[in-house]
XYZ file of C-alpha atoms in Angstrom:
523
model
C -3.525 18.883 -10.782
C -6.958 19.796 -11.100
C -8.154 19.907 -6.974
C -5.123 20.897 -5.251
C -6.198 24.297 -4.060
C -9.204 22.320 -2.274
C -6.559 19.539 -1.155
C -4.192 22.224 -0.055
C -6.452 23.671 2.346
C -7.844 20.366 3.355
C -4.447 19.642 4.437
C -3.720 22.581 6.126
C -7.072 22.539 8.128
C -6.431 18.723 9.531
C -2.658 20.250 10.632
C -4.461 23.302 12.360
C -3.378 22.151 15.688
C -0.130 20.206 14.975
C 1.609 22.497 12.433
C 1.318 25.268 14.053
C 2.880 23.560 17.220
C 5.782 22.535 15.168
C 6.212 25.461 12.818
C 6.647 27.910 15.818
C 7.895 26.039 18.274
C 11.324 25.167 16.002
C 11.171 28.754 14.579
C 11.500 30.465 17.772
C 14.653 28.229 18.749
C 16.995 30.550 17.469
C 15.636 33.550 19.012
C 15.362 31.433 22.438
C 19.475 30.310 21.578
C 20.537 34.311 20.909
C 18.582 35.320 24.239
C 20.529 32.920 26.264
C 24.340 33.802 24.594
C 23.580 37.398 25.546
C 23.363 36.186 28.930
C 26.110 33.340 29.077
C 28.822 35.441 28.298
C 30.182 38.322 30.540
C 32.804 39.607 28.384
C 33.960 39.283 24.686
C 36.968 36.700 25.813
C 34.654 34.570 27.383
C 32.504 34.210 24.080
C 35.712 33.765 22.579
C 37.052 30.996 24.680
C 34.111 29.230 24.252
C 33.924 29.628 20.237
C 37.651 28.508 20.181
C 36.963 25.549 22.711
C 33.739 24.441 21.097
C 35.291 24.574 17.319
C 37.982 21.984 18.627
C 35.315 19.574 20.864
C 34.649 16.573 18.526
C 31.624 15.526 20.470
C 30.165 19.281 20.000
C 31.269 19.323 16.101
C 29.716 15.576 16.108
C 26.392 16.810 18.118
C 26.311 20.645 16.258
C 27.929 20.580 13.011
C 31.360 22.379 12.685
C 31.806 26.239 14.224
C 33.314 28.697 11.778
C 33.307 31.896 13.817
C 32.957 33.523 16.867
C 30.021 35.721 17.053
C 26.796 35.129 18.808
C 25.005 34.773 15.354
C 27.480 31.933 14.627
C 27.329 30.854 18.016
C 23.686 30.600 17.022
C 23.782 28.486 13.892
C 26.361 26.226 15.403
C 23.839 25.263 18.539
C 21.126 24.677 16.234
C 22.925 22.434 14.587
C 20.488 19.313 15.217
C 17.363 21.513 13.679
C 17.698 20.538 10.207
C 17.120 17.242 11.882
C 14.279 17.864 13.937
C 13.152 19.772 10.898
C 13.088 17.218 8.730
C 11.760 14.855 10.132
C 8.389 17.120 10.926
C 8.320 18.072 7.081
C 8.391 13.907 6.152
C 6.154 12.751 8.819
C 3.982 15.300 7.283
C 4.443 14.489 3.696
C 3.552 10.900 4.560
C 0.517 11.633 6.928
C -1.011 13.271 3.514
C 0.015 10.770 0.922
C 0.900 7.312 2.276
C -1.368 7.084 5.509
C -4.271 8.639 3.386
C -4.178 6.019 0.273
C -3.839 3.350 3.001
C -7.095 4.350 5.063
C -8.679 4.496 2.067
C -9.710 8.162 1.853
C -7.262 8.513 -0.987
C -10.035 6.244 -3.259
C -12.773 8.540 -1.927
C -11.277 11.624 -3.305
C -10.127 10.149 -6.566
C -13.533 9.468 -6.940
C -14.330 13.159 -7.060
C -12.729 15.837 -9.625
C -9.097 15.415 -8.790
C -5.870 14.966 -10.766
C -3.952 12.125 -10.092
C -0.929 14.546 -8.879
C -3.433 16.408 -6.860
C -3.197 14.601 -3.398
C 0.714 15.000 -3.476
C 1.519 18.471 -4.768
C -0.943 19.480 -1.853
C 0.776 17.890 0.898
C 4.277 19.077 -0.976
C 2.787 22.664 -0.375
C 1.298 22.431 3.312
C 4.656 21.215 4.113
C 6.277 23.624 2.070
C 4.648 26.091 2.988
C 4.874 25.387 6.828
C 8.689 25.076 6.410
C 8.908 29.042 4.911
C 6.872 30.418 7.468
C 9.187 29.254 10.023
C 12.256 30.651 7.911
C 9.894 33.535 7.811
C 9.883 33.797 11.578
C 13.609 32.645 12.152
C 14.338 35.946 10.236
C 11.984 38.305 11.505
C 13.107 37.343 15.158
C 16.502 37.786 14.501
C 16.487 40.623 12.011
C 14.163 42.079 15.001
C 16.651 40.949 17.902
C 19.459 43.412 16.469
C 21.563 40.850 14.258
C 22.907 41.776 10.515
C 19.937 41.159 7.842
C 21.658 38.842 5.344
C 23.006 36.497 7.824
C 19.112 36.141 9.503
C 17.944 35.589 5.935
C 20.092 32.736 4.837
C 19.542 30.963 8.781
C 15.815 31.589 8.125
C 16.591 30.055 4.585
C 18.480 27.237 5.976
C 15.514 25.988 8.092
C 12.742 26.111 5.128
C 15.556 24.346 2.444
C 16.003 21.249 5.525
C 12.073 20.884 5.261
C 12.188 21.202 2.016
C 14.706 18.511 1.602
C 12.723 16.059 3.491
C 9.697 16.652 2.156
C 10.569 15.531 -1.105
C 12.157 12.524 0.528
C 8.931 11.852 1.911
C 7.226 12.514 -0.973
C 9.126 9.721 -2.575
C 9.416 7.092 0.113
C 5.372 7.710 0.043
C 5.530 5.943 -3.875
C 8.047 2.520 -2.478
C 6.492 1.473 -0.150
C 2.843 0.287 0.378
C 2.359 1.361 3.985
C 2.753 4.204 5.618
C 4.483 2.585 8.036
C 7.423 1.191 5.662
C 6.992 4.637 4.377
C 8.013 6.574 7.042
C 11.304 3.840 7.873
C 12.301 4.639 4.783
C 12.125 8.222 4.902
C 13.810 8.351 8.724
C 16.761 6.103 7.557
C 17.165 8.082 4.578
C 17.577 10.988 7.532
C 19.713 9.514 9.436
C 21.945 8.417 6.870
C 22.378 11.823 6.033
C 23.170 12.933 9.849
C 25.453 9.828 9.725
C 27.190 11.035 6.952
C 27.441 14.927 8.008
C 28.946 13.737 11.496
C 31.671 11.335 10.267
C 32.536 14.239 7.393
C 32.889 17.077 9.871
C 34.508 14.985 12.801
C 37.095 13.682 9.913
C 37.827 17.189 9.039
C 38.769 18.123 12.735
C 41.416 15.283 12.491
C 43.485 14.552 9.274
C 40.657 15.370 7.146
C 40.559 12.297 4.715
C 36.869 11.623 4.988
C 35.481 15.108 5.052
C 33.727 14.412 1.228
C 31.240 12.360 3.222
C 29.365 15.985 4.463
C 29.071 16.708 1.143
C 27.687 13.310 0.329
C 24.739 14.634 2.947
C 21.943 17.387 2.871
C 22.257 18.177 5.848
C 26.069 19.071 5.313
C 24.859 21.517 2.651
C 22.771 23.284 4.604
C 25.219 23.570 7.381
C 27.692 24.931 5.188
C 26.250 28.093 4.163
C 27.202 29.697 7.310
C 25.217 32.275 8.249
C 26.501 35.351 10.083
C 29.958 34.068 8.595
C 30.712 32.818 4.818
C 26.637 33.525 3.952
C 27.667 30.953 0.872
C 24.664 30.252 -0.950
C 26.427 27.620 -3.324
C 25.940 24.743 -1.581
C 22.177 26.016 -1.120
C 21.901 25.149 -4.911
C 22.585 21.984 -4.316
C 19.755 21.418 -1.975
C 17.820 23.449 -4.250
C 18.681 20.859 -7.425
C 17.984 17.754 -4.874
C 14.731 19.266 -4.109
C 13.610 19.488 -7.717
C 15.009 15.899 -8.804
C 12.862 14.123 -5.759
C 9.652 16.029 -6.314
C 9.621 15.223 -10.154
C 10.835 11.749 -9.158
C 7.862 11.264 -7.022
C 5.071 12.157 -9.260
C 7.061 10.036 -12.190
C 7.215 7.031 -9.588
C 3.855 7.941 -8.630
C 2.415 7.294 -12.646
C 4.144 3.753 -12.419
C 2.262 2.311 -9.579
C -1.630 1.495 -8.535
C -3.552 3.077 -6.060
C -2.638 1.542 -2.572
C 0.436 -0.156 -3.607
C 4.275 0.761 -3.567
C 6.478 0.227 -6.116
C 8.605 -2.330 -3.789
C 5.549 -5.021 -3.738
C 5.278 -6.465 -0.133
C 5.915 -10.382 0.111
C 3.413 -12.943 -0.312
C 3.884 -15.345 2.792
C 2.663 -19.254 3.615
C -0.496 -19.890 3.150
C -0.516 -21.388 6.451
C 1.440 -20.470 9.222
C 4.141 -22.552 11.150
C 3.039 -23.990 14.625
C 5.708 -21.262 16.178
C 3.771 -18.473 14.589
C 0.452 -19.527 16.021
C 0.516 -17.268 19.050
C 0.119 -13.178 19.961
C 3.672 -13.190 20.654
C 5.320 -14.749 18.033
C 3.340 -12.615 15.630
C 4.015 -9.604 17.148
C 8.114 -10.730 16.693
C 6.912 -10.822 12.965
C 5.891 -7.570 12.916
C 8.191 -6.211 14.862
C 11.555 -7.812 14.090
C 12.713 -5.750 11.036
C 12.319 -2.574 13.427
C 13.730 -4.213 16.097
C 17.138 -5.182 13.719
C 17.284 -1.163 11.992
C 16.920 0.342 15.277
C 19.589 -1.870 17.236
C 21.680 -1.666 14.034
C 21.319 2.033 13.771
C 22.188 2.218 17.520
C 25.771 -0.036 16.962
C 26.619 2.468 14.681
C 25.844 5.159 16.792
C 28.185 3.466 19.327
C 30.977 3.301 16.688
C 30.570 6.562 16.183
C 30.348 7.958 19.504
C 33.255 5.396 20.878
C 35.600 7.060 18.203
C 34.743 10.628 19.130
C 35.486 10.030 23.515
C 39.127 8.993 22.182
C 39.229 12.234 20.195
C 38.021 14.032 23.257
C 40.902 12.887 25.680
C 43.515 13.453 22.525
C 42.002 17.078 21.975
C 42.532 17.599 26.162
C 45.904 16.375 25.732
C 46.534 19.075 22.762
C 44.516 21.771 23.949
C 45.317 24.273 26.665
C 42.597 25.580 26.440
C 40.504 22.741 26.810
C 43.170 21.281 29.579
C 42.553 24.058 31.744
C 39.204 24.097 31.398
C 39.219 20.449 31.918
C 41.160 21.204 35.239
C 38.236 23.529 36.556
C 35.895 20.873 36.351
C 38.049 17.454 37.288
C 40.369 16.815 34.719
C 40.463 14.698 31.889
C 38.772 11.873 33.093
C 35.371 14.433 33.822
C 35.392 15.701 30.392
C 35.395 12.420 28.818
C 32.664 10.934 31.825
C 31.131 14.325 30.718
C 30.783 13.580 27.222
C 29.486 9.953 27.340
C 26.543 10.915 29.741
C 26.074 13.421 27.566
C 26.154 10.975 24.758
C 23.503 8.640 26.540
C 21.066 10.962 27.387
C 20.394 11.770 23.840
C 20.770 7.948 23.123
C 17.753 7.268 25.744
C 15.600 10.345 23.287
C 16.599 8.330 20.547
C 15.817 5.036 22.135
C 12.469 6.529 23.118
C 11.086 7.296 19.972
C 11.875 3.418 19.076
C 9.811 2.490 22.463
C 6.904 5.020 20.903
C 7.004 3.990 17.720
C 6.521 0.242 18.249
C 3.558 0.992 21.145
C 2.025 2.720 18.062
C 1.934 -0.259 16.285
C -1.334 -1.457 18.016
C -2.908 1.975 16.861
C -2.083 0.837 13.570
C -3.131 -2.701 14.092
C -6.193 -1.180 15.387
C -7.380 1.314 12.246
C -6.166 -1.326 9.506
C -8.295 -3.319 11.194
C -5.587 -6.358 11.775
C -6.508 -6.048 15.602
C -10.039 -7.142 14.722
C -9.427 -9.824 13.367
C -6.952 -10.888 16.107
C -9.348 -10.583 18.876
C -12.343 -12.251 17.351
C -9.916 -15.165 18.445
C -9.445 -16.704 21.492
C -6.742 -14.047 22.092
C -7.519 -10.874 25.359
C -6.974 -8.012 24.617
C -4.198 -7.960 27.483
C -2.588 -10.897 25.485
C -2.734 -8.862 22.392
C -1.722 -5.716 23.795
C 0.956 -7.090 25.949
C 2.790 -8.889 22.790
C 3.327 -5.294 21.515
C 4.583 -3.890 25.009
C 7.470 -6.486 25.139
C 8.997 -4.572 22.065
C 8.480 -1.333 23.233
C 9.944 -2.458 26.265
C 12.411 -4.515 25.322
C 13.204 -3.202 22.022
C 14.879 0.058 23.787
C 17.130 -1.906 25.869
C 18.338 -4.145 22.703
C 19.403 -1.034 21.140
C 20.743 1.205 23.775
C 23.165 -2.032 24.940
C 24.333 -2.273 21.367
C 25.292 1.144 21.496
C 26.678 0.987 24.908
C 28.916 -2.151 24.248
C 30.530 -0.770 21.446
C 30.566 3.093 22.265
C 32.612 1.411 25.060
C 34.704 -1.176 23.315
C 35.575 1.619 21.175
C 36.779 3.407 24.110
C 38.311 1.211 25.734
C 36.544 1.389 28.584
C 32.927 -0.756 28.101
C 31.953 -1.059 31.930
C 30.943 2.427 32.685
C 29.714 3.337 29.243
C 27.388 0.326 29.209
C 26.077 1.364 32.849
C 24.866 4.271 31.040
C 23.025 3.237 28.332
C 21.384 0.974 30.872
C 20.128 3.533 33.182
C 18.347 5.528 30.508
C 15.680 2.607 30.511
C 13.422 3.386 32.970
C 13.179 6.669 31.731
C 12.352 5.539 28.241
C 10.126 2.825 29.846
C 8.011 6.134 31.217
C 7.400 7.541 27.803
C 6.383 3.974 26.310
C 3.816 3.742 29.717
C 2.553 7.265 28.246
C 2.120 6.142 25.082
C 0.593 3.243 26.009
C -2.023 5.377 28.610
C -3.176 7.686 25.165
C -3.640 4.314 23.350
C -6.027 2.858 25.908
C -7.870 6.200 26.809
C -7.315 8.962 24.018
C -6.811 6.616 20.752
C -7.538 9.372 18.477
C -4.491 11.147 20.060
C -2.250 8.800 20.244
C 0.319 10.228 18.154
C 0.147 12.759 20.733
C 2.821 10.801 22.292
C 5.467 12.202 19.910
C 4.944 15.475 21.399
C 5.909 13.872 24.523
C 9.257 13.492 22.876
C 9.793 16.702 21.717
C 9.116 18.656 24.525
C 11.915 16.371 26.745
C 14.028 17.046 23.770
C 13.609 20.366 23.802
C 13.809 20.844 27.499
C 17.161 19.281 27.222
C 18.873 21.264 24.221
C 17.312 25.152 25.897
C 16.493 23.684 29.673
C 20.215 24.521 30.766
C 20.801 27.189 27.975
C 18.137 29.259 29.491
C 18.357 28.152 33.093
C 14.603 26.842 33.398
C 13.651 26.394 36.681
C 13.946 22.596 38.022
C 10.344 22.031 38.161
C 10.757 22.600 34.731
C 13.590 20.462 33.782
C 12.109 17.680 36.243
C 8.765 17.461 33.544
C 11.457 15.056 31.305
C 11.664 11.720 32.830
C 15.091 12.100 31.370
C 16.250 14.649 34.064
C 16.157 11.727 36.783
C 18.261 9.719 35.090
C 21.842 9.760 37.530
C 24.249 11.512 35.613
C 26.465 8.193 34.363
C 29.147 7.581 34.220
C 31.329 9.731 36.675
C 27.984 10.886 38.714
C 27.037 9.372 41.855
C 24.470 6.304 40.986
C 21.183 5.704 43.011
C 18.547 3.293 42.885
C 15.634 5.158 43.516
C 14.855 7.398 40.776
C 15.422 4.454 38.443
C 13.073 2.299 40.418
C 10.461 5.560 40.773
C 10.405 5.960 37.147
C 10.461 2.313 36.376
C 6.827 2.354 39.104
C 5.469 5.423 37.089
C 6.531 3.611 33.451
C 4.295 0.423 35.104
C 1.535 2.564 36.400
C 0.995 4.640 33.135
C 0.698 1.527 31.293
C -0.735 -0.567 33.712
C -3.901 2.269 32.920
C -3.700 2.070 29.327
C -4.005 -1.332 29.562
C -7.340 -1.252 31.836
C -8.394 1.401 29.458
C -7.890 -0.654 26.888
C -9.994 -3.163 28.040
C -13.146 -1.557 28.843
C -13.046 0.955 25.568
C -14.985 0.492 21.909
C -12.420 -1.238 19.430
C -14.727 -1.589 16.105
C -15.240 -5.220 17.077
């Protein structure tokens, strides 16, 4: 251990910037949540109404997590729901940026070279992240200890956010030791994540019906930490088990870490031909070796995302059927058929966020091509640069659309209604194509900020989860490609912001790729 002070605040000086971004940005969500109930509701029946409605809504228990309660500090909790994700998967990305990424560039040799215990290098990025993670529980509490709601409940919120980073730290921490790439590193660690949000959603939409599989949230992290309840139950019990999780991975990692040499995972990475077959002997068809085991998670992720989702619209016209509540409310806005066209655009527009970070994460792949020094030896070839680059674009093009029609085909067969469904999966493209141009655009003309494209992501995320809440202005909401996008299905469908988005996806990467072209790559 000897070095981790050193290694700590090496850590937390490279994550000046970035941390900080991420840290207070998610903190402040609740705060930004409570301000906009106090101005939703004009009476105490109205906040009622909606706690009772948005208990019963399977596609809100699937998107938020169940609703125990009816006051705005449970109102609260239940609409941050998705955090822990979001959460998480900040505290792993970190994890492996410190551990993985490092012992892969090979600055992980350099400072074993010094003074430094072998456990060094990972208990310091454990305690950057960890200690990231309670300073935003810190500030969840403050805010809304400070904003007028009851101490104990703002204590165990603000202790719900720092146990989800927590959580996936370790995870991190030990899908850093399996795998010998950062890159195989972090698909571990995200499917481990969305396993668990798998698992949480199916639990806690069971329990709304006949309640057989409602074991599977406690089969999930997540599901622990959404069951302590603050502002309601405040049950730390299932807290504990988080807690024991937490202590299992992190010894687990620096055990697994002992059983493995520098710069290689415990899951050894396969030797191929020595030669390679005449249809591998192009950019393209290597790029479809790189890319095809993301390509097959992501669209398999996505068809069970469309199981999922297909299963919940049915629930949604059976709960409008049962509910007056919901009926009349349903009646206000259209009837039953707007609730459920409601629900799947709904659905799709956070499929097209999800689809996005697929379209970013394979553009990325040339970064990583590019400081592994693959790309090098690529294009001391016969093989351009736009050839190269271009083999990578047709998965993070292409890739997206794979996906989001797997999930719109069987969200819809599900349904029982595939033509609409699929329609708007579809139209989420060109939107996701825009983010994928960005990405592209940083490659070519800010490389060392590339991952600066994740950002992107977040703030369209975020500007669609508190955009409405807090009634942002338009100009606002109209920074996310994503609020373009006709509202499908049930909305009126035009062309032309699909083909103006698909012009500005084209012209952000069309200058990437010029960029590109005329910039230093190391060869």
């Amino acid at each position: 251990m000897s070095g981790t002070g050193r290694l700590l605040r090496l850590a937390l000086r490279r994550d000046r910037v970035v941390m900080p971004l991420w840290v207070l940005g998610i903190g402040l969500l609740p705060y930004v949540y409570l301000s906009g109930f106090d101005t939703l509701f004009a009476t105490e029946q109205e906040r009622l109404d909606y706690a009772r409605i948005s208990s019963e809504n399977a596609g809100f228990v699937a998107l938020y997590g169940p609703l125990h309660g009816s006051s705005v500090g449970e109102l609260v909790v239940w609409r941050g729901g998705f955090v822990p994700v979001m959460i998480g998967l900040c505290a792993l990305l970190t994890v492996v940026r410190h551990t993985r990424a490092d012992e892969e560039a090979g600055r992980t040799e350099l400072i074993r070279a010094t003074v430094v215990g072998r456990h060094a290098q990972l208990a310091a990025a454990l305690l950057a992240t960890g200690l990231a993670t309670l300073v935003m529980g810190v500030v969840v509490a403050a805010t809304m200890i400070g904003a007028g709601q009851p101490a104990a409940g703002s204590v165990a919120l603000g202790a719900v956010f720092t146990l989800s980073g927590w959580l996936f730290a370790a995870v991190g921490a030990v899908a850093a030791q399996l795998s010998g790439s950062a890159r195989g590193a972090r698909t571990i660690a995200v499917l481990t994540l969305g396993i668990a949000y798998v698992l949480r959603l199916g639990g806690d939409i069971s329990a709304l019906g006949d309640g057989r599989l409602e074991w599977l949230s406690w089969l999930s992290p997540i599901g622990w930490v959404h069951r302590v309840f603050p502002y309601g139950a405040d049950d730390w019990s299932p807290a504990l088990l988080a807690v024991a999780l937490i202590v299992v991975a992190v010894a687990a990692s620096a055990y697994l870490s002992t059983r493995r040499d520098l710069g290689a995972g415990l899951l050894a990475a396969r030797l191929g031909p020595p030669a390679a077959s005449p249809g591998l002997r192009s950019p393209i068809a290597l790029a479809w070796r790189l890319h095809r085991g993301l390509l097959f998670g992501w669209t398999a992720g996505f068809a069970a995302l469309g199981l999922v989702f297909g299963g919940v619209g049915s629930s949604v016209v059976q709960l409008a059927e049962d509910s007056a509540g919901v009926s009349e409310m349903f009646s206000r806005i259209g009837g039953g058929d707007a609730i459920v066209d409601a629900y799947f655009a709904t659905v799709a527009g956070m499929c097209g966020l999800i689809a996005a970070c697929y379209a970013v994460q394979a553009a990325l792949r040339m970064r990583d091509e590019e400081q592994t020094g693959h790309a090098e030896a690529m294009l001391s070839t016969a093989v351009s640069r736009y050839a190269w680059a271009g083999s990578h674009l047709v998965f993070a093009l292409l890739g997206p659309a794979a996906a989001l029609l797997a999930e719109g085909v069987l969200s819809g067969v599900v349904h029982g209604d595939p033509g609409p469904v699929i329609g708007a999966a579809l139209a989420q493209l060109p939107a996701v194509w825009v983010l994928a141009g960005a990405t592209m655009l940083l490659i070519g003309v800010l490389p060392k900020l590339a991952a600066a494209a994740w950002g992107v992501i977040a703030g369209a995320l975020l500007l669609l989860l508190v955009g409405p809440l807090l009634d942002f202005d338009q100009w606002v909401l109209d920074l996310s490609p994503f609020t373009h996008v006709p509202h499908l299905p049930g909305g009126d469908f035009t062309a032309v912001p699909l083909m103006v988005l698909t012009l500005v996806a084209a012209a952000l990467g069309g200058a990437g790729l010029l960029a590109l072209r005329r910039r230093d790559m190391g060869i």
